[in-house]
Tab-separated table of N, CA, C and O in Angstrom:
chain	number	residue	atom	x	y	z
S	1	UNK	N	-55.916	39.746	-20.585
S	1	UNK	CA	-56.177	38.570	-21.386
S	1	UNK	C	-55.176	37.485	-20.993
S	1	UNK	O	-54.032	37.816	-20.679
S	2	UNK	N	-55.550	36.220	-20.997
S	2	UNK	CA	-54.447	34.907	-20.882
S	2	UNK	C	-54.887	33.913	-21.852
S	2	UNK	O	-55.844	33.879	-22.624
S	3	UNK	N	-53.649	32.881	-21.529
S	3	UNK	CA	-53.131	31.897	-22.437
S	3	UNK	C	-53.795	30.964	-21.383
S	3	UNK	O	-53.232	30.996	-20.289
S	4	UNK	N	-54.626	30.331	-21.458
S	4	UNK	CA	-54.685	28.969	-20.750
S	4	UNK	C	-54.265	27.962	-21.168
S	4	UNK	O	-54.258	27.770	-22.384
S	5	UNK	N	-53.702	26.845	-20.117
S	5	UNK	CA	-53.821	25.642	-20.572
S	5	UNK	C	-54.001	24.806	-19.866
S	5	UNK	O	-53.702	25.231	-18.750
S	6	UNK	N	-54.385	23.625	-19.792
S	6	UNK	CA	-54.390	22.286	-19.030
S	6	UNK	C	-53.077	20.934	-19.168
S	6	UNK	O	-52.496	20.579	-20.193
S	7	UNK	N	-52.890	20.338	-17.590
S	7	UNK	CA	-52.368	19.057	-18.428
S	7	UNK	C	-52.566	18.504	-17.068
S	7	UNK	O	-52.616	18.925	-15.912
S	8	UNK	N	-52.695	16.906	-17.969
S	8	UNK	CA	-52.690	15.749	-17.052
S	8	UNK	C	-52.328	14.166	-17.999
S	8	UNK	O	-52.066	13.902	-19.172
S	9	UNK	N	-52.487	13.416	-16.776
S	9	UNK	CA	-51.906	12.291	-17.351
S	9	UNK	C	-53.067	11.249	-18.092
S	9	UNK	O	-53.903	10.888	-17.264
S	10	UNK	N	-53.266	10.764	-19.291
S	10	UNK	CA	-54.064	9.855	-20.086
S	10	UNK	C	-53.209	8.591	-20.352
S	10	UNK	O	-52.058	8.721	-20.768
S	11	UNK	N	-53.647	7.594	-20.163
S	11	UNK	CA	-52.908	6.024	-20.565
S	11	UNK	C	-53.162	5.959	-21.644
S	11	UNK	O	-52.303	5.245	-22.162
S	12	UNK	N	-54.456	6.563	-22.977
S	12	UNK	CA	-54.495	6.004	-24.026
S	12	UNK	C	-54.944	7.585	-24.418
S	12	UNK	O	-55.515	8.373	-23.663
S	13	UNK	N	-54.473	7.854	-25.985
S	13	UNK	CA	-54.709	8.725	-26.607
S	13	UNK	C	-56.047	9.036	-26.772
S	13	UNK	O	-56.898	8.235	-27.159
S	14	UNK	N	-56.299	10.567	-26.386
S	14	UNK	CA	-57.480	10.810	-25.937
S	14	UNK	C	-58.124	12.359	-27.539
S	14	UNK	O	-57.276	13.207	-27.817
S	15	UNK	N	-58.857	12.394	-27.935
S	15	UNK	CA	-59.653	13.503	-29.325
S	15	UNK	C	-59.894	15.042	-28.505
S	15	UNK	O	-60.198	15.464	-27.389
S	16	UNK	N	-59.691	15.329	-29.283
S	16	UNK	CA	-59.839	17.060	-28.957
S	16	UNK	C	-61.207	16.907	-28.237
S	16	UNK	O	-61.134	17.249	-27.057
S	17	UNK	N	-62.528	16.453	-28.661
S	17	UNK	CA	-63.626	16.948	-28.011
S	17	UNK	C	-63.611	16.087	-26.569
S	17	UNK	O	-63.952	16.844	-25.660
S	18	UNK	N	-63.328	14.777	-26.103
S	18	UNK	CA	-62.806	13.553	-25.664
S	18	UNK	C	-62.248	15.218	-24.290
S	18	UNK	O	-62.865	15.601	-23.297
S	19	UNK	N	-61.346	15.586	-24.694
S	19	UNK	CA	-59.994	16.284	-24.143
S	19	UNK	C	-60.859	17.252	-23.254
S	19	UNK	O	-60.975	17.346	-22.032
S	20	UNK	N	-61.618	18.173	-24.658
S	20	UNK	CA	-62.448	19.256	-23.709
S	20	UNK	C	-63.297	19.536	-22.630
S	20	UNK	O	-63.456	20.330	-21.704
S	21	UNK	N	-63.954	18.156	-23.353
S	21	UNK	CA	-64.753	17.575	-22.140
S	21	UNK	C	-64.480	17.105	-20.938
S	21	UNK	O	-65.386	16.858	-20.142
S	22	UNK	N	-63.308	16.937	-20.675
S	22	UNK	CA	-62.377	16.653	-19.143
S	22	UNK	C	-61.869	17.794	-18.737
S	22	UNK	O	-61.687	18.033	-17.544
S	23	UNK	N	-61.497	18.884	-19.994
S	23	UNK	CA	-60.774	20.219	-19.262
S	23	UNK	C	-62.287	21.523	-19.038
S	23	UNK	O	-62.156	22.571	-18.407
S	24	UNK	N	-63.284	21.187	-19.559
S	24	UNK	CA	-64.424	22.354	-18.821
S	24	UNK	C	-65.041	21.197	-17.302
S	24	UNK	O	-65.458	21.757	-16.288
S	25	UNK	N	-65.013	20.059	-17.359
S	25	UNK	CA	-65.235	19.829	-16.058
S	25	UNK	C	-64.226	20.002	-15.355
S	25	UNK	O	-64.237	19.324	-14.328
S	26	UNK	N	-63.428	20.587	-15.485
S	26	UNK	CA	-61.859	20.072	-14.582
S	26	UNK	C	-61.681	21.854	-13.952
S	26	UNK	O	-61.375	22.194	-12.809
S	27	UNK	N	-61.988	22.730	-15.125
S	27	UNK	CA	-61.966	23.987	-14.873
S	27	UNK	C	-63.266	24.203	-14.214
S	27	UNK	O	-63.434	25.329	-13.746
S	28	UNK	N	-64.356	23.222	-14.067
S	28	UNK	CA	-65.435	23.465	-12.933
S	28	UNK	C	-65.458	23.310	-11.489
S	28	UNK	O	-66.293	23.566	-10.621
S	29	UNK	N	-63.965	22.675	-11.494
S	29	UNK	CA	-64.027	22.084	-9.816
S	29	UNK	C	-64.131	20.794	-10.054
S	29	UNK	O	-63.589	20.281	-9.075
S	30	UNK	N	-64.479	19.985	-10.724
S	30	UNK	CA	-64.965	18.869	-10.201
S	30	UNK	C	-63.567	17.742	-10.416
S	30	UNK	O	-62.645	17.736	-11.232
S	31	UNK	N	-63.852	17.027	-9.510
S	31	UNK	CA	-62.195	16.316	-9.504
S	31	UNK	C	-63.086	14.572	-9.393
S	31	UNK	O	-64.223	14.254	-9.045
S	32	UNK	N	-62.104	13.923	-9.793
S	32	UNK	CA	-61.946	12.270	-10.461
S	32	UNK	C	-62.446	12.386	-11.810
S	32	UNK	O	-63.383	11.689	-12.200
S	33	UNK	N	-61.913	13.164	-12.480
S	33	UNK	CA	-62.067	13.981	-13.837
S	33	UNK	C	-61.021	12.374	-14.586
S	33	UNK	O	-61.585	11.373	-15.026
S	34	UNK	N	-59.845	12.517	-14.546
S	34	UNK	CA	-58.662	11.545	-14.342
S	34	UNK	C	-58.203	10.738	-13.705
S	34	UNK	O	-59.113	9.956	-13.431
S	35	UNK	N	-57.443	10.471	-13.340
S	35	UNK	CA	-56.798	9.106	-12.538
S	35	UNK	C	-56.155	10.173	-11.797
S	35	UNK	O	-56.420	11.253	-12.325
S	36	UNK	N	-55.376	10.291	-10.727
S	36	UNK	CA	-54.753	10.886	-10.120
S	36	UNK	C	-53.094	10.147	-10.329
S	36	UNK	O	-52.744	8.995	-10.073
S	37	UNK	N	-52.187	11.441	-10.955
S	37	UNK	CA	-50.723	10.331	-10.977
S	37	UNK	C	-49.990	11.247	-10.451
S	37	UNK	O	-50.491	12.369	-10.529
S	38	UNK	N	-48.447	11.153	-9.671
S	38	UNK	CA	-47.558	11.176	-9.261
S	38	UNK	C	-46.647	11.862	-10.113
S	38	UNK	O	-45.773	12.474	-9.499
S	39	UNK	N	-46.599	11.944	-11.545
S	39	UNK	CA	-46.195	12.872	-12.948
S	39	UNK	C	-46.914	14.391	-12.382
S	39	UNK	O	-46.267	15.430	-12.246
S	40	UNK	N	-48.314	14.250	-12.111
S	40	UNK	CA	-48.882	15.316	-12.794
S	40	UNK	C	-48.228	16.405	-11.208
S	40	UNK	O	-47.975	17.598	-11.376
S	41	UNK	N	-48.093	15.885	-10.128
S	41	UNK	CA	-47.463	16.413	-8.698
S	41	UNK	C	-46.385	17.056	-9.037
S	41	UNK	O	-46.373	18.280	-9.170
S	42	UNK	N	-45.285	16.249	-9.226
S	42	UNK	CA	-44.296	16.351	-9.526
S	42	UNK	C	-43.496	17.641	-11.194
S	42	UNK	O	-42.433	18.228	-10.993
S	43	UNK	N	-44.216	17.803	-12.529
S	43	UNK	CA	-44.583	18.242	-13.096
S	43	UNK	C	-45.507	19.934	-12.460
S	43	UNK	O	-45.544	20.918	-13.199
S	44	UNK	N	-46.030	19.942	-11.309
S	44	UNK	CA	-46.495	21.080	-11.012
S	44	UNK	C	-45.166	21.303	-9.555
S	44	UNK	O	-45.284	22.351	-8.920
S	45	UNK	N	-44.702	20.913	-9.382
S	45	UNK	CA	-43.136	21.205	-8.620
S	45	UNK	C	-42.393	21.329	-9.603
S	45	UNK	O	-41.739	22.356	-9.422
S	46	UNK	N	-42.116	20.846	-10.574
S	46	UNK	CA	-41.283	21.913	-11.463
S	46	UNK	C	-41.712	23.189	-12.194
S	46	UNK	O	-40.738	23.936	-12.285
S	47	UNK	N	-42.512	23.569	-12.597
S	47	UNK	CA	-43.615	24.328	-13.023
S	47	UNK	C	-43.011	25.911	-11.702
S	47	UNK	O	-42.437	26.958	-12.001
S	48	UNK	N	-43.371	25.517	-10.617
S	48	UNK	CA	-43.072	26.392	-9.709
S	48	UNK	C	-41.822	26.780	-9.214
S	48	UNK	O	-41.539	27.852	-8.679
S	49	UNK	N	-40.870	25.515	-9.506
S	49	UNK	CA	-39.527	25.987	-8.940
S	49	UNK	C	-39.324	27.314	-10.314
S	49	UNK	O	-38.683	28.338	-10.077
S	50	UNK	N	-39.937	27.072	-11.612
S	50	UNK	CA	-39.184	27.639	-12.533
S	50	UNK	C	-39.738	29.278	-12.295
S	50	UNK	O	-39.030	30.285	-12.268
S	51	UNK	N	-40.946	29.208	-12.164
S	51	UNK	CA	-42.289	30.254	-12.188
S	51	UNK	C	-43.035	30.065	-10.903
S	51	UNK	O	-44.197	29.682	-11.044
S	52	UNK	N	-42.612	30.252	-9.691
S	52	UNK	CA	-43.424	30.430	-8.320
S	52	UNK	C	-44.437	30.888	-8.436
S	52	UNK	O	-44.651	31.679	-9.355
S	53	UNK	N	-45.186	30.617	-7.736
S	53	UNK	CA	-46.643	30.859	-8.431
S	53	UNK	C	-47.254	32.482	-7.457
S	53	UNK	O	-46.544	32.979	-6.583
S	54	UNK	N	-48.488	33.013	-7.804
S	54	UNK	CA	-48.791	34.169	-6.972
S	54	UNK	C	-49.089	33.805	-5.428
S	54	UNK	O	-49.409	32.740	-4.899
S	55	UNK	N	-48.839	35.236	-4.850
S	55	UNK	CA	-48.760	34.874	-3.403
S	55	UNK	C	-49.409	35.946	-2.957
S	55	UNK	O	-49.270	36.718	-3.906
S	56	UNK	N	-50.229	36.698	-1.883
S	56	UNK	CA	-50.020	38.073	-1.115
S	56	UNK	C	-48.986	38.374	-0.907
S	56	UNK	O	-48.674	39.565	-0.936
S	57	UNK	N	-48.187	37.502	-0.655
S	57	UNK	CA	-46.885	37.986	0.220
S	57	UNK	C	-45.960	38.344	-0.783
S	57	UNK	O	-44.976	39.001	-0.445
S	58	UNK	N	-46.137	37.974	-2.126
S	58	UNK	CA	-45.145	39.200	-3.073
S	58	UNK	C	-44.776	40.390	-3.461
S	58	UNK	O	-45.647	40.748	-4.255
S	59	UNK	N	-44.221	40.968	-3.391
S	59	UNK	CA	-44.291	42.372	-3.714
S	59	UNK	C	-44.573	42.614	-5.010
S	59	UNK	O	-44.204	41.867	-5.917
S	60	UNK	N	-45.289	43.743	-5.190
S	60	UNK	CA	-45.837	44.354	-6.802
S	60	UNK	C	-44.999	43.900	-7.911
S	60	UNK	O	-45.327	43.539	-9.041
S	61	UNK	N	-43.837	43.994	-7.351
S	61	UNK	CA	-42.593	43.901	-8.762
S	61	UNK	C	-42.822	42.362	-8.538
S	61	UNK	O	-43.621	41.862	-9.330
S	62	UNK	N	-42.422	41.753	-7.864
S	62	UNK	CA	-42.390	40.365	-8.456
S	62	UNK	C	-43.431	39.568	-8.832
S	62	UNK	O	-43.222	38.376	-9.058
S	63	UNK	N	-44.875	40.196	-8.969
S	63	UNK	CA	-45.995	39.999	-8.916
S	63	UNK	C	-45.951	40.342	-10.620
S	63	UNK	O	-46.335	39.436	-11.360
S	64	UNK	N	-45.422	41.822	-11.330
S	64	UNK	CA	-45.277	41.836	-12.378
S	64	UNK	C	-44.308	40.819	-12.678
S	64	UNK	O	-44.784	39.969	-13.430
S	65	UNK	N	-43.596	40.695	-12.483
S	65	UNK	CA	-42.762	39.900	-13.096
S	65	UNK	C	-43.234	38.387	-13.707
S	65	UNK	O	-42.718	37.708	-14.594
S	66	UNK	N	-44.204	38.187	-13.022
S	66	UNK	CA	-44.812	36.486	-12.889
S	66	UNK	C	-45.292	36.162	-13.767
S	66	UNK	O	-45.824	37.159	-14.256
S	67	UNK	N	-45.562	34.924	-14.634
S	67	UNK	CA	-46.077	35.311	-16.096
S	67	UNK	C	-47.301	34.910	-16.101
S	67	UNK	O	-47.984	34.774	-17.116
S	68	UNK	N	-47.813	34.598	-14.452
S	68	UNK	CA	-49.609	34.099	-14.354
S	68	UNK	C	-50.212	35.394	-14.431
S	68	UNK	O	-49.689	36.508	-14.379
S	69	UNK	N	-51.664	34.973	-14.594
S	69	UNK	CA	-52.673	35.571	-14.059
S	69	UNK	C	-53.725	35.418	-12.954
S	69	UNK	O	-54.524	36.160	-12.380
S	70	UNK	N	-53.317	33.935	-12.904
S	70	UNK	CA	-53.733	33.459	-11.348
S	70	UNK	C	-53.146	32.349	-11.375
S	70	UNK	O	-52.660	31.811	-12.370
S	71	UNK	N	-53.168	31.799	-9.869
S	71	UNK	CA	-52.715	30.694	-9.185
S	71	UNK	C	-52.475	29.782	-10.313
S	71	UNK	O	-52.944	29.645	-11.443
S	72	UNK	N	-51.844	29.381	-9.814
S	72	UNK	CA	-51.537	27.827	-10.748
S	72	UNK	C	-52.185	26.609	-9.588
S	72	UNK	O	-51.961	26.303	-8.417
S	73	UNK	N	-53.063	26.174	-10.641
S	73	UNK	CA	-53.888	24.956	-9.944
S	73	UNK	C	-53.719	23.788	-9.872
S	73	UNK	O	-53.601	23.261	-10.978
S	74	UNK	N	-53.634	22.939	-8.796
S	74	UNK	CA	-53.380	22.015	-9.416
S	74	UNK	C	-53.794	20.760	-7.836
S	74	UNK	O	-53.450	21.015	-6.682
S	75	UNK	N	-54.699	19.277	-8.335
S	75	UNK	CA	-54.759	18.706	-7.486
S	75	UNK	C	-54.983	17.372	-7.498
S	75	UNK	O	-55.934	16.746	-7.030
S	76	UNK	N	-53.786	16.900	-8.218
S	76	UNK	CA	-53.021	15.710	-8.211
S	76	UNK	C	-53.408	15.260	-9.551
S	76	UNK	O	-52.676	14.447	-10.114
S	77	UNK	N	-54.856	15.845	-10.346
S	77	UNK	CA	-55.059	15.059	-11.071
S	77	UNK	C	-54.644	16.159	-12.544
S	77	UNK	O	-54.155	15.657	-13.557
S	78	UNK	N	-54.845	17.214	-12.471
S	78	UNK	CA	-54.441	18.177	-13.056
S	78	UNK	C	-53.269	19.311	-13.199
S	78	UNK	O	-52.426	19.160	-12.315
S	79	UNK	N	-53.060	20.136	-13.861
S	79	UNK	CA	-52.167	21.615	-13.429
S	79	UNK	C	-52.912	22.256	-14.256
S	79	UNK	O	-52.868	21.817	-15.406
S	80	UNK	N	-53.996	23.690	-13.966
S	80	UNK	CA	-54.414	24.149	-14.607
S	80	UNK	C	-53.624	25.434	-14.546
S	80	UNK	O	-53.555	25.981	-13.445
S	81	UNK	N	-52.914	26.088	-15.758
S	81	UNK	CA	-52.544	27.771	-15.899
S	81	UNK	C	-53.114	28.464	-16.573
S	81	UNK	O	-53.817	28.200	-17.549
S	82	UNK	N	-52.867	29.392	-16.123
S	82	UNK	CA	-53.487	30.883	-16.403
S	82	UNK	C	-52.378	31.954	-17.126
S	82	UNK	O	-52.566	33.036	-16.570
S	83	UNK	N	-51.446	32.072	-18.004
S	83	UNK	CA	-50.644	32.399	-18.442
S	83	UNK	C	-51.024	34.113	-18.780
S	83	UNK	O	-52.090	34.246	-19.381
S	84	UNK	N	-50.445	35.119	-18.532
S	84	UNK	CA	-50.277	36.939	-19.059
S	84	UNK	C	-50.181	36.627	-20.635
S	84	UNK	O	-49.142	36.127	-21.068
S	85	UNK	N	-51.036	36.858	-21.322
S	85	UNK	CA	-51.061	37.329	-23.027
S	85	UNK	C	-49.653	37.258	-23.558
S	85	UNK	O	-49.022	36.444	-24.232
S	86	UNK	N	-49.427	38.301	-23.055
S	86	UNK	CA	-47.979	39.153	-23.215
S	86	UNK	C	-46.558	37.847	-22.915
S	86	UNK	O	-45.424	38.077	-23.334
S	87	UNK	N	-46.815	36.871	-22.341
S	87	UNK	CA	-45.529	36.160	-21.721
S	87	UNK	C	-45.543	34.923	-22.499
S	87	UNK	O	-44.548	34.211	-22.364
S	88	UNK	N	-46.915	34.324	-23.666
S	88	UNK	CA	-47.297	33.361	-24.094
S	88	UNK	C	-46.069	32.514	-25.261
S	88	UNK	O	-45.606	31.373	-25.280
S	89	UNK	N	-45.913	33.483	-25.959
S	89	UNK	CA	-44.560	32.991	-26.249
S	89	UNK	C	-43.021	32.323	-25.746
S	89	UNK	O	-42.323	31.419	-26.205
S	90	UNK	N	-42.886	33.190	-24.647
S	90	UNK	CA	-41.841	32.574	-24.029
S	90	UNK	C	-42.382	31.257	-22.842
S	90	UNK	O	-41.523	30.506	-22.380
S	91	UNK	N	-44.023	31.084	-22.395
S	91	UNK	CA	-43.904	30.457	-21.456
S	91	UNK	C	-44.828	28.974	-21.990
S	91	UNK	O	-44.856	27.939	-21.324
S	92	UNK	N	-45.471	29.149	-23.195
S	92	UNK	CA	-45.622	27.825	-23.605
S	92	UNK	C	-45.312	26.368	-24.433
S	92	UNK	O	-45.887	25.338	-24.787
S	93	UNK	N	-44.085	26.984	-24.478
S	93	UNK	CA	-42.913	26.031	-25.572
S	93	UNK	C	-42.363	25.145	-24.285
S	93	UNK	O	-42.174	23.933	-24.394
S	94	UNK	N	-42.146	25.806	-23.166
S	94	UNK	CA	-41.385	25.549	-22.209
S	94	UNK	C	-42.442	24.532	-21.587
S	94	UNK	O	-42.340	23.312	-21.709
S	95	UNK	N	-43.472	25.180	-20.903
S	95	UNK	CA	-44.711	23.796	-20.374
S	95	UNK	C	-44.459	22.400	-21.214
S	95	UNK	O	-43.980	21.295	-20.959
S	96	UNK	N	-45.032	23.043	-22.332
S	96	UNK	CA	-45.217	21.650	-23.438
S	96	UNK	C	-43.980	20.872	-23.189
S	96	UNK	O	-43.995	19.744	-22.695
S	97	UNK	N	-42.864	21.534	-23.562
S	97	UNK	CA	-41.872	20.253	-23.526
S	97	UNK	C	-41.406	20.009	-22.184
S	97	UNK	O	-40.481	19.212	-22.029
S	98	UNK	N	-41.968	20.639	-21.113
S	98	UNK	CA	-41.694	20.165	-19.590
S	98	UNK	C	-42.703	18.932	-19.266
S	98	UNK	O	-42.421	17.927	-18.613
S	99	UNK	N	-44.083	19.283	-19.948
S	99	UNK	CA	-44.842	17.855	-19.726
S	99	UNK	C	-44.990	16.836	-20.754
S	99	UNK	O	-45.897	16.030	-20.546
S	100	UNK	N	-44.246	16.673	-21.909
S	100	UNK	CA	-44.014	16.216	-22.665
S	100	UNK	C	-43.153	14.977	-21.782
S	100	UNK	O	-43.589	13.886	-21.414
S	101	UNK	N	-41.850	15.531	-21.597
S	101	UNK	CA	-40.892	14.590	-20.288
S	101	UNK	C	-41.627	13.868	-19.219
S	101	UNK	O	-41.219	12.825	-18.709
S	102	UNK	N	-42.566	14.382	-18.951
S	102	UNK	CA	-43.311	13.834	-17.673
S	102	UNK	C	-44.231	13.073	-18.404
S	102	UNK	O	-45.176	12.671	-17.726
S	103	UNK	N	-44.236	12.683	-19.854
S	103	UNK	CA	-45.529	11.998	-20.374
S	103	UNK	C	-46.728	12.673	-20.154
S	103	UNK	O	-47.585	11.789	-20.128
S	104	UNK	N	-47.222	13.683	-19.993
S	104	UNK	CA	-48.627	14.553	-19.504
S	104	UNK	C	-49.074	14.623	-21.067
S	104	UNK	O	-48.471	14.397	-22.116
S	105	UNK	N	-50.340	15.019	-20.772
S	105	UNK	CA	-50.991	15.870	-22.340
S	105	UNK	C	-51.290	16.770	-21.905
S	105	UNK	O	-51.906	16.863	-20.844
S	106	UNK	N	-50.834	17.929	-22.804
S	106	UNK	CA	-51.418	19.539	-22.885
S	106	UNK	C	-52.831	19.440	-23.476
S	106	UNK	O	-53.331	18.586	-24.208
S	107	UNK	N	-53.215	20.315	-23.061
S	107	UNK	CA	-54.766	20.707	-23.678
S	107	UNK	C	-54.595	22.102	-23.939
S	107	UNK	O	-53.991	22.741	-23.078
S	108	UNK	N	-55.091	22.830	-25.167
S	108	UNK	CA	-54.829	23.736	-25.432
S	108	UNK	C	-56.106	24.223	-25.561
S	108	UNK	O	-56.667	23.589	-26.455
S	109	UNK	N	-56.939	25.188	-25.007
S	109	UNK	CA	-57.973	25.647	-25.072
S	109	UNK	C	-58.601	26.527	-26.499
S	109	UNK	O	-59.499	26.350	-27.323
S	110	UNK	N	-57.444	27.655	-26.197
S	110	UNK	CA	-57.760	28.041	-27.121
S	110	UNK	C	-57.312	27.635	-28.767
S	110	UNK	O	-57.554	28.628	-29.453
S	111	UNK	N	-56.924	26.869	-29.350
S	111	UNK	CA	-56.916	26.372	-30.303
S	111	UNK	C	-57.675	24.877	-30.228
S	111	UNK	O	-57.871	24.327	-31.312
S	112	UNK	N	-57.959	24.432	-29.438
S	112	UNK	CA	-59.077	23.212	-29.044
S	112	UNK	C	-58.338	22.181	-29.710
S	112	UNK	O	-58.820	21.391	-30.521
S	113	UNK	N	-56.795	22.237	-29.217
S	113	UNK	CA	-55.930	21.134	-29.433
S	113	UNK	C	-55.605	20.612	-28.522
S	113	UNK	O	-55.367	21.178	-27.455
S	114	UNK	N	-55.463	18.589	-28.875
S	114	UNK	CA	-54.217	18.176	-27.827
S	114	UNK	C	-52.992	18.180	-28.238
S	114	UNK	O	-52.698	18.049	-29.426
S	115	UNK	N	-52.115	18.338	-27.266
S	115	UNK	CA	-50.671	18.061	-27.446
S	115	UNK	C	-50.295	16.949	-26.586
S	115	UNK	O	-50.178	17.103	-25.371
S	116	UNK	N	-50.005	15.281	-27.456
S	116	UNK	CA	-49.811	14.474	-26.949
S	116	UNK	C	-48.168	14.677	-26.399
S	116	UNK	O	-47.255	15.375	-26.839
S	117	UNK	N	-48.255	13.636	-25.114
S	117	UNK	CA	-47.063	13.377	-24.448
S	117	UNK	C	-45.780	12.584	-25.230
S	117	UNK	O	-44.731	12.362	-24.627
Protein backbone atom coordinates (compact mmCIF):
# COMPACT_ATOMS: atom_id res chain seq x y z
CA UNK A 1 0.00 0.00 0.00
CA UNK A 2 1.27 3.85 -0.48
CA UNK A 3 0.86 7.35 0.44
CA UNK A 4 0.67 9.33 -2.70
CA UNK A 5 1.12 12.67 -3.39
CA UNK A 6 1.48 15.38 -5.94
CA UNK A 7 3.06 18.89 -6.16
CA UNK A 8 3.50 21.65 -8.42
CA UNK A 9 3.55 25.18 -8.87
CA UNK A 10 -0.11 27.33 -9.15
CA UNK A 11 0.05 31.35 -9.36
CA UNK A 12 -3.48 31.54 -7.96
CA UNK A 13 -5.19 29.40 -5.39
CA UNK A 14 -6.52 26.51 -6.92
CA UNK A 15 -10.19 23.96 -5.04
CA UNK A 16 -9.76 20.50 -4.23
CA UNK A 17 -11.82 19.33 -7.33
CA UNK A 18 -9.90 22.32 -9.57
CA UNK A 19 -6.60 20.31 -7.94
CA UNK A 20 -7.79 16.72 -8.81
CA UNK A 21 -8.50 17.34 -11.92
CA UNK A 22 -4.80 18.35 -12.81
CA UNK A 23 -3.43 15.49 -10.52
CA UNK A 24 -5.54 12.34 -12.43
CA UNK A 25 -4.43 13.97 -15.72
CA UNK A 26 -0.97 14.45 -14.52
CA UNK A 27 -0.90 10.80 -13.08
CA UNK A 28 -2.09 9.92 -16.81
CA UNK A 29 0.96 11.06 -18.55
CA UNK A 30 -0.26 13.87 -19.95
CA UNK A 31 1.98 16.95 -19.53
CA UNK A 32 1.14 21.00 -20.05
CA UNK A 33 -1.14 19.97 -17.21
CA UNK A 34 0.74 23.35 -15.51
CA UNK A 35 3.11 25.85 -16.39
CA UNK A 36 6.40 24.34 -16.19
CA UNK A 37 8.64 26.20 -13.22
CA UNK A 38 12.17 26.02 -12.12
CA UNK A 39 10.74 25.50 -8.12
CA UNK A 40 9.13 22.39 -9.12
CA UNK A 41 13.09 21.02 -10.70
CA UNK A 42 14.77 22.16 -8.14
CA UNK A 43 12.26 20.95 -5.20
CA UNK A 44 12.58 17.35 -6.92
CA UNK A 45 16.65 17.78 -6.41
CA UNK A 46 16.07 18.18 -3.02
CA UNK A 47 13.53 15.51 -2.61
CA UNK A 48 16.40 13.13 -3.88
CA UNK A 49 19.43 14.40 -2.30
CA UNK A 50 17.33 13.61 0.97
CA UNK A 51 15.58 10.19 -0.37
CA UNK A 52 17.47 8.98 -3.73
CA UNK A 53 15.13 7.66 -5.55
CA UNK A 54 14.89 3.65 -6.83
CA UNK A 55 17.45 2.35 -9.06
CA UNK A 56 18.42 -1.44 -10.38
CA UNK A 57 21.58 -0.69 -9.35
CA UNK A 58 20.64 -0.71 -5.55
CA UNK A 59 21.09 -3.32 -3.50
CA UNK A 60 18.01 -5.07 -1.67
CA UNK A 61 18.94 -3.34 1.60
CA UNK A 62 18.98 -0.02 0.34
CA UNK A 63 16.05 -0.64 -1.75
CA UNK A 64 14.33 -1.52 1.73
CA UNK A 65 15.46 1.16 3.18
CA UNK A 66 13.84 3.73 0.60
CA UNK A 67 10.60 5.05 1.64
CA UNK A 68 9.18 4.83 -2.22
CA UNK A 69 7.32 2.50 -3.88
CA UNK A 70 8.26 3.68 -7.15
CA UNK A 71 10.25 6.17 -8.93
CA UNK A 72 9.75 9.49 -8.05
CA UNK A 73 8.38 11.35 -11.06
CA UNK A 74 8.85 14.17 -12.09
CA UNK A 75 8.91 16.52 -15.42
CA UNK A 76 9.39 19.97 -14.81
CA UNK A 77 5.89 20.51 -14.32
CA UNK A 78 5.23 18.12 -11.51
CA UNK A 79 6.90 15.63 -8.66
CA UNK A 80 4.70 12.81 -8.42
CA UNK A 81 5.46 10.19 -5.12
CA UNK A 82 4.70 7.09 -4.33
CA UNK A 83 5.46 6.87 -0.60
CA UNK A 84 5.69 2.83 1.58
CA UNK A 85 2.41 2.96 3.98
CA UNK A 86 4.65 2.19 6.67
CA UNK A 87 7.17 5.44 6.19
CA UNK A 88 4.02 7.98 5.79
CA UNK A 89 4.45 9.52 8.90
CA UNK A 90 7.89 10.31 8.94
CA UNK A 91 8.02 11.22 5.13
CA UNK A 92 5.07 13.58 4.66
CA UNK A 93 5.48 16.42 7.15
CA UNK A 94 8.87 16.70 5.62
CA UNK A 95 7.61 17.04 1.64
CA UNK A 96 4.93 19.46 2.74
CA UNK A 97 7.14 21.77 4.46
CA UNK A 98 9.99 21.18 1.80
CA UNK A 99 7.44 22.46 -0.87
CA UNK A 100 5.85 24.77 1.15
CA UNK A 101 9.59 26.78 0.94
CA UNK A 102 9.61 26.30 -2.68
CA UNK A 103 5.99 27.87 -2.81
CA UNK A 104 4.60 24.41 -4.53
CA UNK A 105 1.06 23.00 -3.62
CA UNK A 106 0.69 19.53 -2.29
CA UNK A 107 -2.15 17.60 -3.47
CA UNK A 108 -3.14 15.06 -1.27
CA UNK A 109 -4.97 12.28 -2.88
CA UNK A 110 -6.03 10.47 -0.52
CA UNK A 111 -7.78 12.86 1.67
CA UNK A 112 -8.73 14.97 -1.63
CA UNK A 113 -6.93 17.91 -0.05
CA UNK A 114 -4.85 20.89 -1.07
CA UNK A 115 -2.06 21.97 0.87
CA UNK A 116 -1.42 25.50 -0.12
CA UNK A 117 2.18 26.87 -0.49
Amino acid sequence: MSYDLAFWYEEDAVDAAAAYAKYDAMTDGESGVVARNPRVLEFHRDVLRIHPDLSEDMSEEEAERSPWNSSVYCNGECVLVSIAWSRKSEIVAALVDMARRRGLLTYDPQREAVIEA
